[in-house]
mmCIF file of C-alpha atoms in Angstrom:
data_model
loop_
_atom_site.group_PDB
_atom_site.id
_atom_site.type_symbol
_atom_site.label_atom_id
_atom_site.label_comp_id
_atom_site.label_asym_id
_atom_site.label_seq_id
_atom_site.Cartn_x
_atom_site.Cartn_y
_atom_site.Cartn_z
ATOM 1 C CA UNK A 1 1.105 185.542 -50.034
ATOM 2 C CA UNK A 2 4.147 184.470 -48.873
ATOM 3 C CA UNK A 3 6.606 182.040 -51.274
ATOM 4 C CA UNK A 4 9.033 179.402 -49.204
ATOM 5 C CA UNK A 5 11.902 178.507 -50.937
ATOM 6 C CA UNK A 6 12.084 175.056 -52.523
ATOM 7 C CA UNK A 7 13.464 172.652 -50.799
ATOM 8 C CA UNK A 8 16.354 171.225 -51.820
ATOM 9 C CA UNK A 9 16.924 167.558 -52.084
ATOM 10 C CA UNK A 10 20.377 166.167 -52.464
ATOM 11 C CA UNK A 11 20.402 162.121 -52.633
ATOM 12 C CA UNK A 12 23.090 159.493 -52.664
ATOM 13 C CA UNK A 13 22.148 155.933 -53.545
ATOM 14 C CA UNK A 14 24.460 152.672 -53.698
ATOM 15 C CA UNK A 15 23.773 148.894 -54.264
ATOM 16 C CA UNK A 16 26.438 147.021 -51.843
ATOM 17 C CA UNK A 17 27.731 143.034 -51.490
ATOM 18 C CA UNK A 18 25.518 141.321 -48.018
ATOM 19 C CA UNK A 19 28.810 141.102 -46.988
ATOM 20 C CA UNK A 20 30.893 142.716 -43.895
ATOM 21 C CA UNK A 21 32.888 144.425 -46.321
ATOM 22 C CA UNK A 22 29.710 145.809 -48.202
ATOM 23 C CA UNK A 23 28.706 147.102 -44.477
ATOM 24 C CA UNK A 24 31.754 148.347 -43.767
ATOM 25 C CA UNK A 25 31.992 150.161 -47.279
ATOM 26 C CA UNK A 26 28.049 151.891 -46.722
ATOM 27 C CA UNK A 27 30.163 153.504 -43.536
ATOM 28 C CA UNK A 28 32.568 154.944 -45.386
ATOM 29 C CA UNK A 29 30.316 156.081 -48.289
ATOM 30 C CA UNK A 30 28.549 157.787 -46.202
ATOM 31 C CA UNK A 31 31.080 159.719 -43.994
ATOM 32 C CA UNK A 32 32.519 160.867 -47.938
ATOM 33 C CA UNK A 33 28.477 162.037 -48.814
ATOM 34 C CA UNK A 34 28.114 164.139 -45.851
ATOM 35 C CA UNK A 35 31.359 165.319 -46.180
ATOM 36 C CA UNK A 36 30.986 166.187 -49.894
ATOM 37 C CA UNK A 37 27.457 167.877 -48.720
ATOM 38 C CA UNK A 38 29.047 169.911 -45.801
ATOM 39 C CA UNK A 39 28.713 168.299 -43.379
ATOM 40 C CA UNK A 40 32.085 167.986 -41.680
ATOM 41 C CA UNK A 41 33.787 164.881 -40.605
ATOM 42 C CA UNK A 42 33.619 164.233 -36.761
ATOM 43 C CA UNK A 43 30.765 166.368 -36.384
ATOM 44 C CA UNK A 44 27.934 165.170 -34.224
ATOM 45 C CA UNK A 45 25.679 164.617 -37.061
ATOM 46 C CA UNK A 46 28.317 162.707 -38.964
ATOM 47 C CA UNK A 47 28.850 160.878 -36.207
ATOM 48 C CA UNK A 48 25.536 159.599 -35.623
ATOM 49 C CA UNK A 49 24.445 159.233 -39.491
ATOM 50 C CA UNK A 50 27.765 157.272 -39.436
ATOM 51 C CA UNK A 51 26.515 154.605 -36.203
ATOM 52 C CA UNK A 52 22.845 154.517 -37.926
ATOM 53 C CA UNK A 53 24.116 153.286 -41.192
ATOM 54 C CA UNK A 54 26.659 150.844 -39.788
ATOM 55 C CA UNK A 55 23.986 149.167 -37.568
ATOM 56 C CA UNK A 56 21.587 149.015 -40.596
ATOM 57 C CA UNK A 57 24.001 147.396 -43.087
ATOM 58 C CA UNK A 58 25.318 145.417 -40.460
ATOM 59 C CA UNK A 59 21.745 143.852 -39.806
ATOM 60 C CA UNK A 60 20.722 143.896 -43.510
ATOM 61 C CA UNK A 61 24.288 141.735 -44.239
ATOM 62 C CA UNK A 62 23.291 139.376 -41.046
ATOM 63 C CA UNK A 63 19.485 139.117 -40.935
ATOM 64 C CA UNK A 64 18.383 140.173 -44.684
ATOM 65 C CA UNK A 65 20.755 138.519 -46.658
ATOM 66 C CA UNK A 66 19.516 136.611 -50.009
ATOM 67 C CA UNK A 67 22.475 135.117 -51.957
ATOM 68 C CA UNK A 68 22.761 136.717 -55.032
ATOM 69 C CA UNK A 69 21.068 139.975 -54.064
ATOM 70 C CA UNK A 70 22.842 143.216 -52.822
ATOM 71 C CA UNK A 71 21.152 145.610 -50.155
ATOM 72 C CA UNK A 72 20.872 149.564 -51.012
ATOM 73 C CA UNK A 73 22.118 152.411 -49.030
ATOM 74 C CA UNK A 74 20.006 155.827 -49.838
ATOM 75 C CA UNK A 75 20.818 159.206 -47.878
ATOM 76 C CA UNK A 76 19.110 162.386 -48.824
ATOM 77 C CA UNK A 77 19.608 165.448 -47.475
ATOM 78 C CA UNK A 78 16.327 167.090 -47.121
ATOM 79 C CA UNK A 79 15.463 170.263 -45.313
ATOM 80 C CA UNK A 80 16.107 170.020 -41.584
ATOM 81 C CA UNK A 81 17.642 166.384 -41.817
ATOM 82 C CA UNK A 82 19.581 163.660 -43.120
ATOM 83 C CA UNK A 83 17.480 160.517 -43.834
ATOM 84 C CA UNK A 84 19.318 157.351 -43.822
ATOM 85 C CA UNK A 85 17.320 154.672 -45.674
ATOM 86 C CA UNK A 86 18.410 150.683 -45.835
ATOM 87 C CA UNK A 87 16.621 148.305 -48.350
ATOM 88 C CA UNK A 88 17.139 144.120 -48.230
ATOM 89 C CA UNK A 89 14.855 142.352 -50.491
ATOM 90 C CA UNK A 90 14.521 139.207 -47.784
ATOM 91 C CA UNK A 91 11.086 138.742 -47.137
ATOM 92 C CA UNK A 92 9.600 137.102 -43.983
ATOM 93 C CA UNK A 93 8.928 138.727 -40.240
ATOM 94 C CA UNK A 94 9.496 142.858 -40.493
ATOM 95 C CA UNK A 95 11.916 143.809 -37.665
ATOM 96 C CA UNK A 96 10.416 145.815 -34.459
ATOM 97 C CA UNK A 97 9.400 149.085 -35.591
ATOM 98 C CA UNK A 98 9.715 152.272 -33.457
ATOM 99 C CA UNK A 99 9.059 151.476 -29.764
ATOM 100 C CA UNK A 100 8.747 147.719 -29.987
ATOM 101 C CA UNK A 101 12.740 146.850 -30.159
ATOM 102 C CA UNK A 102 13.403 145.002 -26.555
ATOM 103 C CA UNK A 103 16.905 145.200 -24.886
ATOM 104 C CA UNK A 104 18.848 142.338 -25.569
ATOM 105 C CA UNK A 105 19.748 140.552 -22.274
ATOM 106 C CA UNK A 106 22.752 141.729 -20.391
ATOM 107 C CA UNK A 107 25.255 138.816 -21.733
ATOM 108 C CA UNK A 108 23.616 138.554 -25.245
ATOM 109 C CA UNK A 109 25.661 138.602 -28.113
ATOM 110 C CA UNK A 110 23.664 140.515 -30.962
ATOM 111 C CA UNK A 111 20.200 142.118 -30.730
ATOM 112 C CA UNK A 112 21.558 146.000 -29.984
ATOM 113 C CA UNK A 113 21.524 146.998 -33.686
ATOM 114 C CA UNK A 114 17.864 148.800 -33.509
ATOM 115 C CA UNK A 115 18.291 149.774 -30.181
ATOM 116 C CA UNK A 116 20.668 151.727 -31.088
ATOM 117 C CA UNK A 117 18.878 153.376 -34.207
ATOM 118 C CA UNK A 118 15.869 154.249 -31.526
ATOM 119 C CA UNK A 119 18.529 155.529 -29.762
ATOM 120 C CA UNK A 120 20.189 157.760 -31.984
ATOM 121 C CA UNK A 121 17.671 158.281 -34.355
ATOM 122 C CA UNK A 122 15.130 161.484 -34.438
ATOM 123 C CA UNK A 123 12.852 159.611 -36.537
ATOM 124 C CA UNK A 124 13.067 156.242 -37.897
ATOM 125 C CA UNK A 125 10.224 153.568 -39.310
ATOM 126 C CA UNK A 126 9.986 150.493 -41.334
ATOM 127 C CA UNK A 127 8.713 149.682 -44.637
ATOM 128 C CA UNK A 128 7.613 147.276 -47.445
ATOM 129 C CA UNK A 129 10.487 147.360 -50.144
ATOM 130 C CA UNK A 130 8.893 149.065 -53.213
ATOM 131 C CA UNK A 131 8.500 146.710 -54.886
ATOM 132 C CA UNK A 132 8.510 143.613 -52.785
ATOM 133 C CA UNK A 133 10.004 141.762 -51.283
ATOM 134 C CA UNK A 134 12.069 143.015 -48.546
ATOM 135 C CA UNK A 135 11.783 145.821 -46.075
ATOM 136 C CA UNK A 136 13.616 149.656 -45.778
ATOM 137 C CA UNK A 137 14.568 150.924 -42.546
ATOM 138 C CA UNK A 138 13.977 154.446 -42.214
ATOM 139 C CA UNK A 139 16.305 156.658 -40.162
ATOM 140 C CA UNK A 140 16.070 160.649 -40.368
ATOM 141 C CA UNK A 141 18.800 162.536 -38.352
ATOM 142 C CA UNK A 142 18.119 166.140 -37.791
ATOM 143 C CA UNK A 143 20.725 168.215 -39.367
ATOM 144 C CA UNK A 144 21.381 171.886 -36.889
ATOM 145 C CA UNK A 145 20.964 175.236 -38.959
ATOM 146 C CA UNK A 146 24.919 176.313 -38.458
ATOM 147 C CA UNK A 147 25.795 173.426 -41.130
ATOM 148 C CA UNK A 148 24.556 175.578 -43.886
ATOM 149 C CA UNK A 149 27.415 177.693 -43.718
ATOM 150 C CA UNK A 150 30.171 175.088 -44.065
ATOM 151 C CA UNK A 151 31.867 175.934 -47.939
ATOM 152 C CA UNK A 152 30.244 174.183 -50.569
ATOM 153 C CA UNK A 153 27.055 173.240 -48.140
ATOM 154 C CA UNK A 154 23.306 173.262 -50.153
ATOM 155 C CA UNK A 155 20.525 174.810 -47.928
ATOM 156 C CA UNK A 156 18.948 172.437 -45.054
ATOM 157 C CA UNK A 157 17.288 174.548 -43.509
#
């Protein structure tokens, strides 16, 4: 029998303000978290994680926001990816999921936010808040095998 190797988990989690500045802060915590796990400024990963989360804390400030309440960013770096997760605790209508987000019109000014996520996403979903109410968006970005070998880096793949 053969054994596989555990995987290893690494996970990040931080409550932020519904504010721009709590978006723009989930940006910038992130960028420092894959940094911190190996994964190198400008890379292509960190470049995409880094569009993903600013597009979900952008939409959880401007369509999930309850006064008084914060949203959560979560990133975990499991084997093979990075999975970006975004919690509100609004409840009401669940966004699109995966291949029901329509382009915005040409000329309109918001509505691009999960577009983009389809776009740049490998894999992405969305879920009941555990517990209610609220939703998580889901967003997995696959992580390439050479970023193991950055200094410091755990095992993704």
């Amino acid at each position: 029998m053969t054994t596989q190797p555990p995987a290893t988990v690494h996970t990040f989690t931080q409550r932020l303000s519904p504010t721009p500045r709590g978006a723009r802060l989930a940006r910038h915590l992130a960028l420092n978290q894959l940094h911190a796990w190996g994964i190198p400024h400008d890379s292509d990963t960190s470049d995409t994680v880094a569009a993903i989360v600013a597009e979900l804390a952008a939409n959880a400030v401007t369509h999930g926001r309850v006064p008084g309440r914060d949203f959560e960013l979560r990133l975990s770096l499991v084997t093979g990816s990075v999975r970006i997760e975004v919690t509100d605790t609004r409840s009401g209508p669940r966004p699109p999921g995966p291949g029901a987000v329509r382009q915005p019109e040409a000329l309109a000014d918001s509505g691009r936010g999960l577009v983009i996520v389809e776009a740049l996403a490998d894999r992405w979903e969305v879920l009941d808040r555990e517990p209610p109410p609220g939703k998580t968006i889901r967003a997995e970005v696959d992580v390439p095998p050479w970023s193991a070998h950055f200094h410091g880096a755990p095992s993704v793949r």
